Every structure is written in C-alpha cells, then in structure tokens.
Short mmCIF file of C-alpha atoms and ligand atoms in Angstrom, two decimals:
data_model
loop_
_atom_site.label_atom_id
_atom_site.label_comp_id
_atom_site.label_asym_id
_atom_site.label_seq_id
_atom_site.Cartn_x
_atom_site.Cartn_y
_atom_site.Cartn_z
CA UNK A 64 64.23 -24.79 -39.41
CA UNK A 65 61.36 -23.45 -41.54
CA UNK A 66 62.28 -21.88 -44.86
CA UNK A 67 60.72 -18.55 -45.92
CA UNK A 68 60.85 -17.72 -49.58
CA UNK A 69 60.69 -13.94 -50.13
CA UNK A 70 61.42 -11.60 -53.02
CA UNK A 71 62.36 -7.94 -52.99
CA UNK A 72 59.77 -5.23 -53.58
CA UNK A 73 59.66 -4.28 -57.28
CA UNK A 74 60.52 -0.60 -57.78
CA UNK A 75 57.33 -0.58 -59.90
CA UNK A 76 55.03 -1.84 -57.17
CA UNK A 77 52.92 1.29 -57.53
CA UNK A 78 51.67 -0.18 -60.83
CA UNK A 79 50.42 -3.27 -59.18
CA UNK A 80 47.11 -5.03 -59.98
CA UNK A 81 44.20 -3.67 -58.01
CA UNK A 82 40.79 -5.34 -57.90
CA UNK A 83 38.75 -3.88 -55.00
CA UNK A 84 41.02 -0.94 -54.00
CA UNK A 85 41.48 2.52 -55.31
CA UNK A 86 45.05 3.31 -56.47
CA UNK A 87 47.08 5.22 -53.94
CA UNK A 88 50.61 6.46 -54.07
CA UNK A 89 53.07 3.86 -52.73
CA UNK A 90 56.32 4.92 -51.01
CA UNK A 91 58.78 2.39 -52.52
CA UNK A 92 61.54 3.21 -50.00
CA UNK A 93 59.09 2.74 -47.09
CA UNK A 94 57.89 -0.54 -48.66
CA UNK A 95 61.43 -1.80 -48.93
CA UNK A 96 62.06 -0.86 -45.26
CA UNK A 97 58.84 -2.54 -44.12
CA UNK A 98 59.75 -5.70 -46.12
CA UNK A 99 63.18 -5.83 -44.48
CA UNK A 100 61.56 -5.48 -41.09
CA UNK A 101 59.09 -8.27 -42.02
CA UNK A 102 61.99 -10.44 -43.01
CA UNK A 103 63.63 -9.67 -39.61
CA UNK A 104 60.54 -10.85 -37.80
CA UNK A 105 60.49 -14.09 -39.73
CA UNK A 106 64.16 -14.64 -38.90
CA UNK A 107 63.39 -13.90 -35.19
CA UNK A 108 60.66 -16.60 -35.39
CA UNK A 109 63.25 -19.08 -36.56
CA UNK A 110 62.89 -18.99 -40.36
CA UNK A 111 65.81 -19.18 -42.83
CA UNK A 112 65.03 -16.56 -45.54
CA UNK A 113 65.70 -17.77 -49.05
CA UNK A 114 65.69 -14.76 -51.41
CA UNK A 115 64.14 -15.00 -54.88
CA UNK A 116 65.58 -12.79 -57.56
CA UNK A 117 64.13 -9.28 -57.94
CA UNK A 118 61.58 -9.00 -60.76
CA UNK A 119 61.66 -5.30 -61.63
CA UNK A 120 58.96 -5.39 -64.20
CA UNK A 121 56.51 -7.48 -62.23
CA UNK A 122 54.96 -4.97 -59.88
CA UNK A 123 53.21 -7.62 -57.73
CA UNK A 124 56.15 -9.91 -57.49
CA UNK A 125 56.83 -9.35 -53.79
CA UNK A 126 53.68 -11.26 -53.36
CA UNK A 127 55.37 -14.66 -53.68
CA UNK A 128 52.56 -16.55 -51.84
CA UNK A 129 50.49 -16.48 -54.97
CA UNK A 130 52.95 -18.50 -56.93
CA UNK A 131 53.10 -21.73 -54.91
CA UNK A 132 51.35 -23.96 -52.31
CA UNK A 133 53.97 -25.93 -50.45
CA UNK A 134 52.96 -28.85 -48.32
CA UNK A 135 54.93 -31.44 -46.43
CA UNK A 136 54.78 -33.94 -49.24
CA UNK A 137 54.67 -31.90 -52.43
CA UNK A 138 54.69 -28.32 -53.95
CA UNK A 139 52.18 -26.96 -56.40
CA UNK A 140 53.16 -24.13 -58.65
CA UNK A 141 50.13 -22.01 -59.48
CA UNK A 142 49.03 -20.39 -62.70
CA UNK A 143 47.98 -16.92 -61.37
CA UNK A 144 44.62 -15.55 -62.37
CA UNK A 145 46.15 -12.27 -63.45
CA UNK A 146 48.01 -12.59 -66.71
CA UNK A 147 50.53 -9.91 -65.71
CA UNK A 148 51.68 -12.17 -62.80
CA UNK A 149 52.40 -15.39 -64.76
CA UNK A 150 56.09 -14.50 -65.26
CA UNK A 151 56.54 -14.79 -61.53
CA UNK A 152 56.11 -18.42 -61.15
CA UNK A 153 59.27 -19.83 -62.93
CA UNK A 154 61.76 -18.65 -60.34
CA UNK A 155 59.59 -19.84 -57.52
CA UNK A 156 59.54 -23.36 -59.05
CA UNK A 157 63.33 -23.31 -59.44
CA UNK A 158 63.81 -22.18 -55.81
CA UNK A 159 61.52 -24.99 -54.54
CA UNK A 160 63.33 -27.83 -56.47
CA UNK A 161 65.82 -28.50 -53.68
CA UNK A 162 63.10 -28.76 -51.11
CA UNK A 163 60.41 -31.01 -52.64
CA UNK A 164 60.87 -34.18 -54.74
CA UNK A 165 57.54 -33.82 -56.40
CA UNK A 166 56.41 -30.48 -57.92
CA UNK A 167 53.06 -30.23 -59.66
CA UNK A 168 51.81 -27.44 -61.87
CA UNK A 169 48.31 -25.95 -62.19
CA UNK A 170 47.55 -26.00 -65.83
CA UNK A 171 45.29 -23.95 -68.10
CA UNK A 172 42.20 -23.71 -67.95
CA UNK A 173 42.92 -23.76 -64.27
CA UNK A 174 43.93 -20.58 -62.66
CA UNK A 175 44.97 -20.30 -59.07
CA UNK A 176 46.56 -17.74 -56.73
CA UNK A 177 48.22 -19.04 -53.57
CA UNK A 178 46.35 -16.30 -51.67
CA UNK A 179 43.22 -18.30 -52.34
CA UNK A 180 44.49 -21.43 -50.61
CA UNK A 181 44.04 -21.83 -46.88
CA UNK A 182 45.67 -24.94 -45.33
CA UNK A 183 44.73 -26.19 -41.84
CA UNK A 184 46.17 -29.62 -41.19
CA UNK A 185 44.75 -31.96 -43.79
CA UNK A 186 41.96 -29.58 -44.67
CA UNK A 187 42.32 -27.15 -47.58
CA UNK A 188 39.96 -24.44 -48.71
CA UNK A 189 40.30 -22.89 -52.15
CA UNK A 190 38.75 -19.58 -52.58
CA UNK A 191 36.56 -19.25 -55.73
CA UNK A 192 37.59 -15.66 -56.48
CA UNK A 193 38.36 -13.55 -59.53
CA UNK A 194 41.82 -15.18 -59.47
CA UNK A 195 41.06 -18.93 -58.95
CA UNK A 196 38.60 -21.27 -60.57
CA UNK A 197 36.94 -24.67 -60.45
CA UNK A 198 39.30 -26.20 -62.96
CA UNK A 199 42.17 -25.49 -60.64
CA UNK A 200 40.15 -26.76 -57.65
CA UNK A 201 39.66 -30.01 -59.49
CA UNK A 202 43.39 -30.21 -60.23
CA UNK A 203 44.21 -29.58 -56.55
CA UNK A 204 41.84 -32.34 -55.50
CA UNK A 205 43.40 -34.79 -58.07
CA UNK A 206 46.91 -33.99 -56.74
CA UNK A 207 46.16 -33.95 -53.08
CA UNK A 208 43.30 -36.46 -52.41
CA UNK A 209 45.72 -39.37 -52.67
CA UNK A 210 47.79 -37.75 -50.03
CA UNK A 211 44.81 -37.64 -47.60
CA UNK A 212 43.95 -33.95 -48.03
CA UNK A 213 40.37 -32.79 -48.20
CA UNK A 214 40.23 -29.96 -50.68
CA UNK A 215 37.04 -27.84 -50.84
CA UNK A 216 36.02 -24.79 -52.84
CA UNK A 217 34.62 -21.87 -51.01
CA UNK A 218 33.04 -18.67 -52.33
CA UNK A 219 34.55 -15.33 -51.35
CA UNK A 220 33.00 -11.96 -51.98
CA UNK A 221 34.08 -8.29 -51.98
CA UNK A 222 37.72 -9.13 -51.51
CA UNK A 223 40.67 -10.21 -53.63
CA UNK A 224 41.61 -13.66 -52.06
CA UNK A 225 40.22 -16.24 -49.62
CA UNK A 226 43.06 -15.20 -47.30
CA UNK A 227 41.96 -11.57 -47.45
CA UNK A 228 38.78 -13.00 -45.67
CA UNK A 229 40.03 -15.70 -43.43
CA UNK A 230 43.30 -17.00 -42.00
CA UNK A 231 44.38 -19.31 -39.32
CA UNK A 232 45.78 -17.83 -35.97
CA UNK A 233 46.01 -21.21 -34.17
CA UNK A 234 45.57 -24.88 -34.80
CA UNK A 235 41.76 -24.65 -34.32
CA UNK A 236 41.18 -20.89 -34.48
CA UNK A 237 40.50 -18.74 -37.44
CA UNK A 238 40.40 -14.95 -37.81
CA UNK A 239 37.73 -13.92 -40.36
CA UNK A 240 35.62 -11.10 -41.77
CA UNK A 241 31.99 -12.39 -41.83
CA UNK A 242 31.03 -9.94 -44.59
CA UNK A 243 33.58 -11.45 -46.99
CA UNK A 244 33.18 -15.25 -46.18
CA UNK A 245 30.36 -17.47 -44.84
CA UNK A 246 31.56 -18.20 -41.28
CA UNK A 247 29.29 -21.22 -40.99
CA UNK A 248 31.66 -23.13 -43.23
CA UNK A 249 34.09 -23.25 -40.44
CA UNK A 250 31.79 -24.53 -37.65
CA UNK A 251 34.40 -26.84 -36.22
CA UNK A 252 36.77 -23.90 -35.45
CA UNK A 253 36.95 -21.12 -32.88
CA UNK A 254 36.22 -17.88 -34.76
CA UNK A 255 37.58 -14.49 -34.06
CA UNK A 256 35.87 -11.79 -36.17
CA UNK A 257 37.77 -8.84 -37.45
CA UNK A 258 36.69 -5.48 -35.98
CA UNK A 259 33.77 -3.91 -38.08
CA UNK A 260 35.86 -0.84 -38.75
CA UNK A 261 38.83 -2.94 -39.96
CA UNK A 262 37.37 -5.05 -42.87
CA UNK A 263 40.84 -5.82 -44.22
CA UNK A 264 42.20 -7.16 -40.93
CA UNK A 265 41.65 -10.88 -41.47
CA UNK A 266 45.12 -11.57 -42.93
CA UNK A 267 47.51 -13.02 -40.36
CA UNK A 268 50.60 -15.20 -40.82
CA UNK A 269 50.73 -18.19 -38.55
CA UNK A 270 54.26 -19.69 -38.15
CA UNK A 271 54.25 -22.60 -35.73
CA UNK A 272 52.41 -20.99 -32.72
CA UNK A 273 53.43 -17.41 -33.62
CA UNK A 274 51.31 -14.92 -35.45
CA UNK A 275 52.76 -12.15 -37.61
CA UNK A 276 50.23 -9.43 -37.81
CA UNK A 277 49.93 -5.90 -39.30
CA UNK A 278 50.16 -3.05 -36.75
CA UNK A 279 47.81 -1.27 -39.08
CA UNK A 280 44.73 -3.02 -37.56
CA UNK A 281 44.96 -2.17 -33.80
CA UNK A 282 41.32 -2.91 -32.91
CA UNK A 283 41.40 -6.42 -34.33
CA UNK A 284 44.88 -6.87 -32.77
CA UNK A 285 43.25 -6.17 -29.47
CA UNK A 286 40.70 -8.82 -30.12
CA UNK A 287 43.42 -11.33 -30.84
CA UNK A 288 45.40 -10.24 -27.79
CA UNK A 289 42.29 -10.69 -25.60
CA UNK A 290 41.92 -14.17 -26.97
CA UNK A 291 45.49 -14.95 -25.67
CA UNK A 292 47.16 -14.91 -29.11
CA UNK A 293 50.68 -13.41 -29.04
CA UNK A 294 51.30 -11.12 -31.99
CA UNK A 295 54.48 -10.13 -33.70
CA UNK A 296 53.46 -6.75 -35.23
CA UNK A 297 54.79 -5.37 -38.51
CA UNK A 298 54.07 -2.09 -40.29
CA UNK A 299 52.44 -3.06 -43.45
CA UNK A 300 50.94 0.18 -44.89
CA UNK A 301 52.52 0.03 -48.41
CA UNK A 302 51.71 -3.62 -48.97
CA UNK A 303 48.14 -3.01 -47.86
CA UNK A 304 47.79 -0.22 -50.49
CA UNK A 305 48.85 -2.74 -53.06
CA UNK A 306 46.03 -5.09 -51.97
CA UNK A 307 48.43 -7.46 -50.24
CA UNK A 308 48.91 -8.77 -46.70
CA UNK A 309 51.34 -10.44 -44.39
CA UNK A 310 50.69 -13.93 -45.78
CA UNK A 311 51.34 -12.75 -49.41
CA UNK A 312 54.94 -11.69 -48.89
CA UNK A 313 56.41 -15.07 -48.12
CA UNK A 314 56.00 -18.84 -48.65
CA UNK A 315 56.85 -20.52 -45.34
CA UNK A 316 57.37 -24.27 -45.17
N1 LIG I 620 48.10 -6.44 -55.99
C1 LIG I 620 47.99 -7.76 -55.64
C2 LIG I 620 47.46 -8.60 -56.68
O1 LIG I 620 46.60 -8.22 -57.29
O2 LIG I 620 47.83 -9.71 -56.95
#
C-alpha cells in the first residue's frame, strides 16, 4: 500500500511565500476542509496517510513535497530554496526513517525544493528555478547515478517550480504548459498541453494509474478526459492562492 505523508494546513498559511502570484486572502477553514477532502481522495486511491506534526509558524508547511524526494531505494531530504521553509525538513526526515534504510541530505551551497523534481521511471528532471540550483543538481547526480538514474537539469521560466510547468499523467504522458517549459526536452513522451486560459493547470498528481487533479482548471481537465485519462477531482482554490498544487500537499511512495 502506498504511503502518503501529509501535514495539516498552518493557521498562518495566508503569510506564505509568494514568488509569481499577488497575495490574496486565504480562507483557512476552507483550506483545511479542502485538505481533508484531498486526503480522502488519496485514501480512496489506496494510500495510507501518515500525518506529520502541524507547524503553526511555517505558513508553507502543508507543502510537504518540497522537503523530500522519495525513491524506491533511497530518500533525499532537501534544503529548501526559501530560508523560511528550512525548519520544515527535520520532521519529514524523521517520518521517513522507518521507510528508507538510506537517507541523504542536500547540503549547502545546494538548495532544492521537491517541487522542482520530476521523476518518471529512472529519468529525473530537476528544475533550475529560483528555489533549486546547480549545486543541488550535482549532489542529486552523485547520489542517484550509481542507482541507475539519469538526473538532468532543466530551465523553468515564469513559474515557481518545475512541477508548476510539467507533471506526469501516465507512464509516458506529460501534462505541460509550453510557455513555462521547453516541450522539446520531452520528445520521447506524449504531451498534453494546458489550455491557454489556464496557465497554472499543469500540476497533476499521478498515483499508480490514477490522476488527482484540481477541479479549478475545467478546460484542461476536459483535454485530459478526452485523452482517456480518468481524473479524481479535488477543489484546490486555497492552495492555488498560496502558489501550491496537488503534488505539493503530499509525498507519496
Ligand atoms: N507558497 C509556496 C512556496 O513558496 O513554497
């Protein structure tokens, strides 16, 4: 049974980091309700939810994905690019100890957010964003090349993370926004583009063959459905205002 690490919404989520978005009021009660419904969908898809402790004074701490990259063989604890987020990693490392014999740590001067790491089989792309750098990419390559992974850096523009721009929606199918990432990098994949009126719609969470997707992007959802992809829709409005997405709110392994 897959494990999904999650963490409660911080009551201070409205003070979150924002890079490309204007600050908007966030309804914390609604965010909590949406997060519970998201967890229910993960349970319905067969995940066991493992709750991390609430971190009241870390506004972005619901975005657990940024703290760890978990592969079959090892886990890598990140060193988040935003200094305000570095207090989030310790409890994620502790929670992963029972599940992975070997846990590595990204070290300064490397900075890495898990939202910049796209894993498809043995291929890994690391977004070179405002949150992740070449030093971290080199550390990832050193850790993972001996395990047979090909780890490549990729430039992202106009968005926070690589997985704001591209995510997997099947074993050989990617959903991407061509304005935020060079689609030609992924020439071996089937590509579904986000609808032009929904630039933030590229973030989908693939669990096995199932796709958890925000109900907030109906025109891109239609494109996915027309491609034969079954979607499990969640309302994600408050997380989206905080510059997050469905992948950010869990670490599934
Ligand atoms: N608000 C999401 C982040 O900046 O990490």
